[in-house]
CSV table of C-alpha atoms in Angstrom, one decimal:
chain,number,residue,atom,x,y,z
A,1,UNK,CA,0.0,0.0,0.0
A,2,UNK,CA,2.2,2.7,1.1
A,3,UNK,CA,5.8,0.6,1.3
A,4,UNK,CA,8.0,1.2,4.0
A,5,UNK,CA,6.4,4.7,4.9
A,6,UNK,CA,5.3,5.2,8.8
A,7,UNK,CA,1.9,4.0,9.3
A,8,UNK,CA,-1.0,5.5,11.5
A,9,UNK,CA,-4.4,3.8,12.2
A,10,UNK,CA,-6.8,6.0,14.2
A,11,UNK,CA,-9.2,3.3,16.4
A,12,UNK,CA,-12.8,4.1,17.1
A,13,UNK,CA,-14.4,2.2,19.2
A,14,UNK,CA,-18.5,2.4,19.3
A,15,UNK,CA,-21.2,0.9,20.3
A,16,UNK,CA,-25.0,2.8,19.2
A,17,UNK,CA,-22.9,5.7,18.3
A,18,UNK,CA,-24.7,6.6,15.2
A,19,UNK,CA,-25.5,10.4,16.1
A,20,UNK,CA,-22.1,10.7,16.3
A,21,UNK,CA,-19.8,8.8,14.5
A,22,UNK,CA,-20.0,10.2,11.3
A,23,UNK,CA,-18.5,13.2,12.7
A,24,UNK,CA,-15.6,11.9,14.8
A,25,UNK,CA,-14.6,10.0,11.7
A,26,UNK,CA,-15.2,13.0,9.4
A,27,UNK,CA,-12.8,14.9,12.4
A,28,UNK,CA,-9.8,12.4,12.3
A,29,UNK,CA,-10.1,12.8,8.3
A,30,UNK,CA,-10.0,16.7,8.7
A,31,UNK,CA,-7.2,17.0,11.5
A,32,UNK,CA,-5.2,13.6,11.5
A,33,UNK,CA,-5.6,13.0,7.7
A,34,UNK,CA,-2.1,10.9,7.8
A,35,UNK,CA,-4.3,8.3,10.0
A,36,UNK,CA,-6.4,5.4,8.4
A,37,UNK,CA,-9.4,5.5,10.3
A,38,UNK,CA,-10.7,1.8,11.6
A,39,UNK,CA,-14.5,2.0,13.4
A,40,UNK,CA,-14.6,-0.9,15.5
A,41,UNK,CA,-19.0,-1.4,16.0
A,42,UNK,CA,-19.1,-3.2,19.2
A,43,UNK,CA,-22.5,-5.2,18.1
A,44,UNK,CA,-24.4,-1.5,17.4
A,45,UNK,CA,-28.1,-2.2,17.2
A,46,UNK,CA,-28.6,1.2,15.5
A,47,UNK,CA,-26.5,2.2,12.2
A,48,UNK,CA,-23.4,3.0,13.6
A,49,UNK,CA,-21.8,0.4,11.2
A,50,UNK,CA,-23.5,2.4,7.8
A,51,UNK,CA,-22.7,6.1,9.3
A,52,UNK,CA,-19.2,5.1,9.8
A,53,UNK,CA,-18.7,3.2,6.4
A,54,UNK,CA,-20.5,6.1,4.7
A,55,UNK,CA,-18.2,8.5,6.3
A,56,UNK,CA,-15.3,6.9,4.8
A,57,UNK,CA,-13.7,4.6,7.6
A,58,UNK,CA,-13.0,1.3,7.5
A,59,UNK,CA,-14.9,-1.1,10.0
A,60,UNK,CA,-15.0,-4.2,12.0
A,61,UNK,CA,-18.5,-5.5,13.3
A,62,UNK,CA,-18.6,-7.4,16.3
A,63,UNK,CA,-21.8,-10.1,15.5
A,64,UNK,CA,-22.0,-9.6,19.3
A,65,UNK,CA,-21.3,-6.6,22.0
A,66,UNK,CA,-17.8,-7.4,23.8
A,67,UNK,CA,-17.9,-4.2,25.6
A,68,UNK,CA,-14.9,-1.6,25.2
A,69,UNK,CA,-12.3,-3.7,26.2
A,70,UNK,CA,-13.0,-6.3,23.4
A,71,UNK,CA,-13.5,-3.3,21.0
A,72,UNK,CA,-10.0,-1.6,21.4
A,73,UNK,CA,-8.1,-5.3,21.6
A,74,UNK,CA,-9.7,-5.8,18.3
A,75,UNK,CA,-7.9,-2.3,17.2
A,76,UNK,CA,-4.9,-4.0,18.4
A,77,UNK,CA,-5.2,-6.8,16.5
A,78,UNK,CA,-5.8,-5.3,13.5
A,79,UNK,CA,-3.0,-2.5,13.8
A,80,UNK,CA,-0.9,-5.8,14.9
A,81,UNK,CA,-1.2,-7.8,11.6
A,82,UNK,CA,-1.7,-5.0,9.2
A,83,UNK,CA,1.9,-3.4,10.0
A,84,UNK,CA,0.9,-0.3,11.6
A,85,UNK,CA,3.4,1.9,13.5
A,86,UNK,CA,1.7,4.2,15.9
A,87,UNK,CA,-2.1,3.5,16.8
A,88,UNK,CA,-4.6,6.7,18.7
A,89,UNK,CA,-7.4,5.7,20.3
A,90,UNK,CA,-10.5,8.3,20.5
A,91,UNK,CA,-13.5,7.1,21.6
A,92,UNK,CA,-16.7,7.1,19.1
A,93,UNK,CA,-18.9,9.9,21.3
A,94,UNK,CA,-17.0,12.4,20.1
A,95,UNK,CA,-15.5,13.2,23.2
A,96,UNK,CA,-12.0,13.7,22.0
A,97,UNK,CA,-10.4,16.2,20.0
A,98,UNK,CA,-9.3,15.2,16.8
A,99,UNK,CA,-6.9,18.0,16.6
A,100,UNK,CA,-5.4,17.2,19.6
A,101,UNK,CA,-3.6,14.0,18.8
A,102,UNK,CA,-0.4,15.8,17.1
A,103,UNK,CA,0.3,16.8,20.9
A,104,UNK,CA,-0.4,13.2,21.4
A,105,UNK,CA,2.4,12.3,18.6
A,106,UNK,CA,5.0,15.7,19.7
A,107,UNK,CA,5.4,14.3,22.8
A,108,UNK,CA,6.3,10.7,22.5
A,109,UNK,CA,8.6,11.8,19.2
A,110,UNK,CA,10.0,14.3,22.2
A,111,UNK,CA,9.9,11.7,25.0
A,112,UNK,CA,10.7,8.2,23.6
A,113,UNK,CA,7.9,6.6,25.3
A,114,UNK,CA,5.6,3.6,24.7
A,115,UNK,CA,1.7,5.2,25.2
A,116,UNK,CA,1.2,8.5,25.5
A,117,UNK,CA,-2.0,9.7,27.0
A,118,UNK,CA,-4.4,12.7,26.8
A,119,UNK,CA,-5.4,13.8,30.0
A,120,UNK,CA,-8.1,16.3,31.7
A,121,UNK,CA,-6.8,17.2,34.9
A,122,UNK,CA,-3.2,18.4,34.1
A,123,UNK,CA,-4.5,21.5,32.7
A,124,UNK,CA,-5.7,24.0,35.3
A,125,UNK,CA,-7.3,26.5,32.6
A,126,UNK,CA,-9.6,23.9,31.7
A,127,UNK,CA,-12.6,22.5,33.9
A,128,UNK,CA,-13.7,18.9,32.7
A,129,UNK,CA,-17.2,19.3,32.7
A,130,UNK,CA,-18.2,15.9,34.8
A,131,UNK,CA,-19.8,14.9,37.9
A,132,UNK,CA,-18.8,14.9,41.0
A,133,UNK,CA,-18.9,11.6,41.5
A,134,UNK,CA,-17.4,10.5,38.5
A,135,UNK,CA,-14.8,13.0,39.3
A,136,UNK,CA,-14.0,11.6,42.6
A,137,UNK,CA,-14.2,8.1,41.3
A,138,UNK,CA,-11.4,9.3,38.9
A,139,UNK,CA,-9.3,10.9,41.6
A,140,UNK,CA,-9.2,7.7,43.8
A,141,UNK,CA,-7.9,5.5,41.0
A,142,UNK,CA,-5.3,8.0,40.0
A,143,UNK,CA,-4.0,8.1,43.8
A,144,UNK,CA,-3.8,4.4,44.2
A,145,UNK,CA,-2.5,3.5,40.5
A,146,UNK,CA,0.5,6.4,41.1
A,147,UNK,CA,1.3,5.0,44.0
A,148,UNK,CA,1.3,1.5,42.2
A,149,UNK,CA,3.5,2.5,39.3
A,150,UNK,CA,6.0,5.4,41.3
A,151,UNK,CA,4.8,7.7,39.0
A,152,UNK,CA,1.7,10.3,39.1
A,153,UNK,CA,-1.3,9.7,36.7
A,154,UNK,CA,-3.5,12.1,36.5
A,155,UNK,CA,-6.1,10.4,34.3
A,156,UNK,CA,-6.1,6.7,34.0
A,157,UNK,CA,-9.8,6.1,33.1
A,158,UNK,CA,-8.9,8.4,29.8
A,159,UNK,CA,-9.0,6.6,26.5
A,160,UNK,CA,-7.3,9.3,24.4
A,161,UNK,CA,-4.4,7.3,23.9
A,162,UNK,CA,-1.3,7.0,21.4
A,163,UNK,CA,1.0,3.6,21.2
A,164,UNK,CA,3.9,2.6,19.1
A,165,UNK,CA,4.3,-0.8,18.2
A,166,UNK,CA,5.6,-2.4,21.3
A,167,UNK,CA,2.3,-1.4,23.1
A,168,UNK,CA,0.2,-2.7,20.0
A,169,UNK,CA,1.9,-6.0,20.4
A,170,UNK,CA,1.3,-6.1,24.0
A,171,UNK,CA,-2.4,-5.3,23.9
A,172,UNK,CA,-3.3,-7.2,21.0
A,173,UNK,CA,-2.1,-10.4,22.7
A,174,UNK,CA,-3.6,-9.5,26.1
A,175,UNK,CA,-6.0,-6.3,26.9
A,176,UNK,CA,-8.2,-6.6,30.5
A,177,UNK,CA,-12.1,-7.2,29.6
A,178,UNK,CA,-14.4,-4.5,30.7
A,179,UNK,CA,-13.5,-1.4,31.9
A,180,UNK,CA,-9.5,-1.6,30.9
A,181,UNK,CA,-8.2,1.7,31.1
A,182,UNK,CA,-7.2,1.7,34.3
A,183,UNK,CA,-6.0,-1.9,34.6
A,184,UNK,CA,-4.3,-1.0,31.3
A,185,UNK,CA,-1.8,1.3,32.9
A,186,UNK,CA,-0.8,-1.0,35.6
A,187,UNK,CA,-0.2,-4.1,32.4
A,188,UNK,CA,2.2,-1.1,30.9
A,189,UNK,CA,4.2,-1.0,34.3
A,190,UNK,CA,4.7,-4.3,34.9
A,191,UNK,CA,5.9,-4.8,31.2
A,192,UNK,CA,8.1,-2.2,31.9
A,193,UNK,CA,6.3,-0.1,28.9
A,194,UNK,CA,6.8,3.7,29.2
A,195,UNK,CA,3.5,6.1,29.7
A,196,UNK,CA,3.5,9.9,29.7
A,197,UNK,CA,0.7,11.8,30.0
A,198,UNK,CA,-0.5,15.3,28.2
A,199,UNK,CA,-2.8,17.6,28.9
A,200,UNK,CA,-5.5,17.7,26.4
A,201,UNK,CA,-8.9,19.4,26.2
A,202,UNK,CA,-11.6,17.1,25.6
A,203,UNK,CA,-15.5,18.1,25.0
A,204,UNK,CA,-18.9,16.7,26.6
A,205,UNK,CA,-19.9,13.6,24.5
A,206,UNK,CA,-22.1,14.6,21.8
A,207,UNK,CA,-25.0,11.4,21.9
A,208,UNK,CA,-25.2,8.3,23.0
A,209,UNK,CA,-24.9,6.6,25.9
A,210,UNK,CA,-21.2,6.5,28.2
A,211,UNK,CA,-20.2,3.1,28.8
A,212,UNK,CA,-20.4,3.8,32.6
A,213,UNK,CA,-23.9,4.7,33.2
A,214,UNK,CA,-24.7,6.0,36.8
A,215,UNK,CA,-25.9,3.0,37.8
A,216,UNK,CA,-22.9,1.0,36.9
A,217,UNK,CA,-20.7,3.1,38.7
A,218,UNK,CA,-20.4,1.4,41.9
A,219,UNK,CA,-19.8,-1.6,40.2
A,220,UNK,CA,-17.1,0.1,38.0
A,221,UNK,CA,-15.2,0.9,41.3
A,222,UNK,CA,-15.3,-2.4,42.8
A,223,UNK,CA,-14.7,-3.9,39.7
A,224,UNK,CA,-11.6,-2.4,38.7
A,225,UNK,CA,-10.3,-2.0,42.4
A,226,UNK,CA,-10.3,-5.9,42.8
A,227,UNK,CA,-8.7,-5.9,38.9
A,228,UNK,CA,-5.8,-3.7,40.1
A,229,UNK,CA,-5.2,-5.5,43.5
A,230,UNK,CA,-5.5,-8.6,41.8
A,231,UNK,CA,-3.1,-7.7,39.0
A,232,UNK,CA,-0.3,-6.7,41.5
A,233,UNK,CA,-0.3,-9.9,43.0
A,234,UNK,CA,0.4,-11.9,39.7
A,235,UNK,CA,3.1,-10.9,37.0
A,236,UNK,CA,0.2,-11.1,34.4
A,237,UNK,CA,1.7,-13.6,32.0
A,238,UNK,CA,0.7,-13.8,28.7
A,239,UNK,CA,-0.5,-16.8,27.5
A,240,UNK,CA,0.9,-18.2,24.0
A,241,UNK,CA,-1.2,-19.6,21.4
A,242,UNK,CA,-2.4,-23.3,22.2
A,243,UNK,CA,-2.7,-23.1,26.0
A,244,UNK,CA,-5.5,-23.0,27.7
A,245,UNK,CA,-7.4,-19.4,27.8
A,246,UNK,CA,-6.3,-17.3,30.4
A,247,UNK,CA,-9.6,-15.5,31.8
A,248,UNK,CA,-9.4,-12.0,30.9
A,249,UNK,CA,-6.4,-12.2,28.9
A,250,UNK,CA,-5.8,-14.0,25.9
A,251,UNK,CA,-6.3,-13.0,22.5
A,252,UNK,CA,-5.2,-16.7,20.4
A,253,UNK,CA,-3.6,-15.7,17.5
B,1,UNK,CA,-26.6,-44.8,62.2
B,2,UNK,CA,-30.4,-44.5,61.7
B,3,UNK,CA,-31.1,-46.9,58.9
B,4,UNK,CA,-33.5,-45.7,57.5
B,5,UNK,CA,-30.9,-41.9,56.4
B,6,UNK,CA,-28.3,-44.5,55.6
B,7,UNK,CA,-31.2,-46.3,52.6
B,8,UNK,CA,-32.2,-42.8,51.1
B,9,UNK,CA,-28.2,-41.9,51.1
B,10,UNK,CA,-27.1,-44.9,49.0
B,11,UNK,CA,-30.6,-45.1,46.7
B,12,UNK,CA,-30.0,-40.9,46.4
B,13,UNK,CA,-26.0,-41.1,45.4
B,14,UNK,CA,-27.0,-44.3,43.5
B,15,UNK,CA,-29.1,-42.6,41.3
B,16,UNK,CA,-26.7,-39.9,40.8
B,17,UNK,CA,-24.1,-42.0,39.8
B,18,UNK,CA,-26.3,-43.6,37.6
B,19,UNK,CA,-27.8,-40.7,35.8
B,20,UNK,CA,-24.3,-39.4,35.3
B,21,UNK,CA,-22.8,-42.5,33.7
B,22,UNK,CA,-25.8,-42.5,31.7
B,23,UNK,CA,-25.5,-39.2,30.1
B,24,UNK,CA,-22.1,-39.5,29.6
B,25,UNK,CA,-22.7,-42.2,27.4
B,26,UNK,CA,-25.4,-40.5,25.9
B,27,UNK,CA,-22.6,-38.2,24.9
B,28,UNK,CA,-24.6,-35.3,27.1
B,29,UNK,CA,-21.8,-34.6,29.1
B,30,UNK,CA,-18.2,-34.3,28.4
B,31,UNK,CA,-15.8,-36.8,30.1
B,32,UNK,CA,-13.9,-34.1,31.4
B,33,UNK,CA,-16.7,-32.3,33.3
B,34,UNK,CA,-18.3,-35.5,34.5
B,35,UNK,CA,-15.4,-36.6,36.5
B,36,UNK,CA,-15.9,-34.0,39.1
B,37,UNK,CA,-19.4,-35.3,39.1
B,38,UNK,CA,-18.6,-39.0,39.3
B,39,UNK,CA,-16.0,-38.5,42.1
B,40,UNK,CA,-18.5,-36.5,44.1
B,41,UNK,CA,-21.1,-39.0,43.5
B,42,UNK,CA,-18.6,-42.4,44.0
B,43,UNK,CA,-17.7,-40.7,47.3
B,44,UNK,CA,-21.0,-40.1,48.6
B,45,UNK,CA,-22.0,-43.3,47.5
B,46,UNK,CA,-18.9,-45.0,49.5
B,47,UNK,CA,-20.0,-43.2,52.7
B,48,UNK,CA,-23.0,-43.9,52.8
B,49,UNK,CA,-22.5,-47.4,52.6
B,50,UNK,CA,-19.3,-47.9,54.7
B,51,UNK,CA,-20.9,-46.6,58.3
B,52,UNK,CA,-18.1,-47.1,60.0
B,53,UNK,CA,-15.8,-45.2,57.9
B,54,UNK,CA,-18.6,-41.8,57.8
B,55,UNK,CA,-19.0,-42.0,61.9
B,56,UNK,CA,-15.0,-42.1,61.9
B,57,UNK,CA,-14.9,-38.8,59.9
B,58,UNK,CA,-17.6,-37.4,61.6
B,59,UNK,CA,-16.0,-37.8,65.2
B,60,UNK,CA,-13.0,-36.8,63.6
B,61,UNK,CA,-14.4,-33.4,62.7
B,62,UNK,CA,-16.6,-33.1,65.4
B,63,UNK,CA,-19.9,-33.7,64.0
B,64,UNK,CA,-22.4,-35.2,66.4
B,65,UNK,CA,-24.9,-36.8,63.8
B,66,UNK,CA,-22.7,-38.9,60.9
B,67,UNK,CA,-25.1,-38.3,58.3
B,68,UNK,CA,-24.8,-34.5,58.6
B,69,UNK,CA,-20.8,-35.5,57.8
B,70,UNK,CA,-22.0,-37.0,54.7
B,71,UNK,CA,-24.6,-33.9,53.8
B,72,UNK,CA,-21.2,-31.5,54.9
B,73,UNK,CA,-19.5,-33.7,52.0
B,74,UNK,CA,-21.8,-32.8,49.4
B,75,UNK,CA,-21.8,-29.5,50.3
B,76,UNK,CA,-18.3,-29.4,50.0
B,77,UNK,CA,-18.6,-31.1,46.6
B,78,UNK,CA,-21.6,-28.8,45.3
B,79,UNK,CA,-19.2,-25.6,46.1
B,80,UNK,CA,-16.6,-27.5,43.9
B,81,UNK,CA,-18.4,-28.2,40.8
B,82,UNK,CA,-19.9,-24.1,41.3
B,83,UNK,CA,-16.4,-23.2,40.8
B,84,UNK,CA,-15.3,-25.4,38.4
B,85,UNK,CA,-18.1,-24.1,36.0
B,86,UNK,CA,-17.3,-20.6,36.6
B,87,UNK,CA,-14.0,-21.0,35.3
B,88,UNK,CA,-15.3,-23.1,32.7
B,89,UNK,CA,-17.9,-20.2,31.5
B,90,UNK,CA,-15.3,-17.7,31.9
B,91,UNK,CA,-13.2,-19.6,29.8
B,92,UNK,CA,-16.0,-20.4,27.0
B,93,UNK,CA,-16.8,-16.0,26.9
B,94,UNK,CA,-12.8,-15.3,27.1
B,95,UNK,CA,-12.9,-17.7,23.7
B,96,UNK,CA,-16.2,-16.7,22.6
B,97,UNK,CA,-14.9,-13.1,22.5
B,98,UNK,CA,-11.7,-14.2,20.4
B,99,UNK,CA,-13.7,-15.5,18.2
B,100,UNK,CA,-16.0,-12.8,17.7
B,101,UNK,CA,-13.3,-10.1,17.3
B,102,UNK,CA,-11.7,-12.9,15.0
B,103,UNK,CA,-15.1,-13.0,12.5
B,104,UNK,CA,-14.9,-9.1,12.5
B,105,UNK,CA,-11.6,-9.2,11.1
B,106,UNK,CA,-12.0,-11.4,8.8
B,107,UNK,CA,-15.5,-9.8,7.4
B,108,UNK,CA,-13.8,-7.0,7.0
B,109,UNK,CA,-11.1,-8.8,5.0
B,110,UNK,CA,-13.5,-10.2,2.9
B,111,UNK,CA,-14.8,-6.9,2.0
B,112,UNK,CA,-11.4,-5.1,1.3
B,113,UNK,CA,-11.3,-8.0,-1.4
B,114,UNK,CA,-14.6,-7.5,-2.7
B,115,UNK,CA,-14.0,-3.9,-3.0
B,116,UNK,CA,-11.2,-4.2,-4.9
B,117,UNK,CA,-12.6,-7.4,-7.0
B,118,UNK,CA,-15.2,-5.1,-8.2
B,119,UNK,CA,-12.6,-3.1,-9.9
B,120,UNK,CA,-11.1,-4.8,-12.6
B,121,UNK,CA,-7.6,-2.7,-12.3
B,122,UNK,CA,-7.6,-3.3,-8.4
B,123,UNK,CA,-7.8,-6.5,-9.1
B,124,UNK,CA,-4.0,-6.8,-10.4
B,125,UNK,CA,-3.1,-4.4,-7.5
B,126,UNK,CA,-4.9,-7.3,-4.9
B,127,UNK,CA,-3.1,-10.2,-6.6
B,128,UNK,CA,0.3,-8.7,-6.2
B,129,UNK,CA,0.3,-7.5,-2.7
């Protein structure tokens, strides 16, 4: 296709994002045009999948939803085999700035590291327009995970992310299940993969529904607490092709 | 023992082990989830039939009535097999979702080649990557 030139996928995972899609792919087109841009319909039941093929992207349809975790490892996978150098991840609400992922890209050209991530916090001038609660929620992971990784994160539940190849490998073989942005920072540490974070300015999401409804949220907390608690305690092998599945893990290729 | 505990133990883990065998040969159940059963069920059995050896266990774990000792088993056995089948179910969605994200990638490969099939000059390009 293009030889030996760098390649860039953009990943957008969605599921029932069809009020939106169209435009967050029409966005990455606009301001990341160097980026193939690969929708990744998490078993939609509206047309997410004909907005975002109409819109120019390329997609993969899950015949089933495998919520966002499943999505993003099938990003992975596809970034893996296709060649792909550097992968971004912005989620399909529209919640992330397109034109924000050349900071993304400046700073790990500048830094050297593995994943780079966009986050909300680090910039004082701008207010993240979320609830309380969900705000709190994202403070308390951030305490314990920098105190789990000797380093301060800001933002783990972010999904604005960029990762060069060594991070694609890693997560298309292995990629936590449900809600794996948090638990995906702590996989990085113990592979000794680098992570810097950058503030970004992100928007309100534009339709839909987010993946962590109020409801869910308690169950959220608990849920990725016990992940992170758990995944200190083991070294979070990855399981090669042929042996038996690894719950939560494996990805057979 | 009251008799009468010890005759609807063995005809109850009878049964079991009966209706086990049987649908493994019916092809129902796998082999390797029906040995949890047949152990469980082979055990009970023993017990209930060897007295001697249940009221020896029960004293030894301080159970006053032996065939609560064998009803403790079970138990014991019941929590087992709970486990074992949620590891075995969160091994069959852990596969189930490889699979799925496998059939996206591949339906999307198919249509990458249809795309270009439909255009006769793409055609040459697809056959010579």
């Amino acid at each position: 296709m293009r030889g030996m030139s760098v390649r860039h996928l953009a990943v957008v995972p969605a599921y029932n994002e069809a009020a939106s899609v169209e435009r967050v792919v029409g966005s990455l087109r606009e301001h990341a045009p160097e980026f193939d841009v690969l929708v990744i319909d998490d078993g939609s039941t509206d047309d997410t999948f004909d907005r975002a093929t109409a819109a120019g992207a390329r997609v993969l349809r899950h015949p089933f939803n495998l919520g966002i975790g499943g999505a993003v490892q099938s990003g992975f996978t596809f970034a893996k085999e296709r060649g792909y150098d550097f992968m971004v991840q912005v989620d399909g609400d529209g919640q992330h700035d397109a034109g924000q992922i050349e900071v993304l890209q400046r700073t790990m050209a500048s830094e050297g590291v593995d994943v780079v991530c966009g986050s909300r916090f680090m910039d004082d001038s701008g207010h993240y327009p979320a609830p309380i609660s969900r705000r709190t929620g994202i403070h308390i992971f951030a305490f314990i995970l920098s105190r789990l990784v000797d380093g301060r994160i800001s933002d783990p539940t972010s999904g604005f992310r960029l990762y060069n190849q060594r991070a694609i490998s890693l997560f298309a073989r292995d990629y936590p299940h449900d809600y794996p942005e948090v638990e995906a920072v702590l996989m990085l540490h113990h592979h000794k993969l680098t992570l810097r974070e950058v503030p970004v300015r992100m928007f309100t999401r534009e339709g839909g529904v987010s993946s962590i409804s109020s409801g869910k949220s308690a169950y959220y907390m608990i849920k990725v607490l016990l992940a992170l608690f758990i995944g200190l305690a083991r070294a979070r092998p990855v399981p090669e092709p042929g042996e038996a599945a690894a719950v939560s893990a494996s990805q057979g290729l | 023992m009251d008799s009468k505990i010890q005759i609807v133990s063995i005809v109850g883990a009878a049964i079991l082990l009966l209706a086990i065998l049987d649908l493994v040969r019916r092809r129902r159940l796998l082999e390797r989830y029906a040995l949890l059963w047949l152990l469980a069920a082979v055990v009970v059995l023993g017990l209930a039939i060897w007295r001697d050896g249940l009221e020896e266990i029960a004293s030894a774990v301080g159970v006053a009535y032996p065939p609560n000792a064998l009803f403790l088993i079970a138990f014991g056995f019941i929590l087992l097999l709970l486990l074992h089948f949620s590891t075995a179910v969160s091994k069959l969605a852990d596969q189930s979702k490889i699979l799925a994200q496998r059939q996206a990638l591949l339906e999307e490969r198919l249509r990458e080649a249809e795309e270009k099939l439909g255009d006769p000059e793409k055609v040459e390009e697809w056959q010579t990557t």
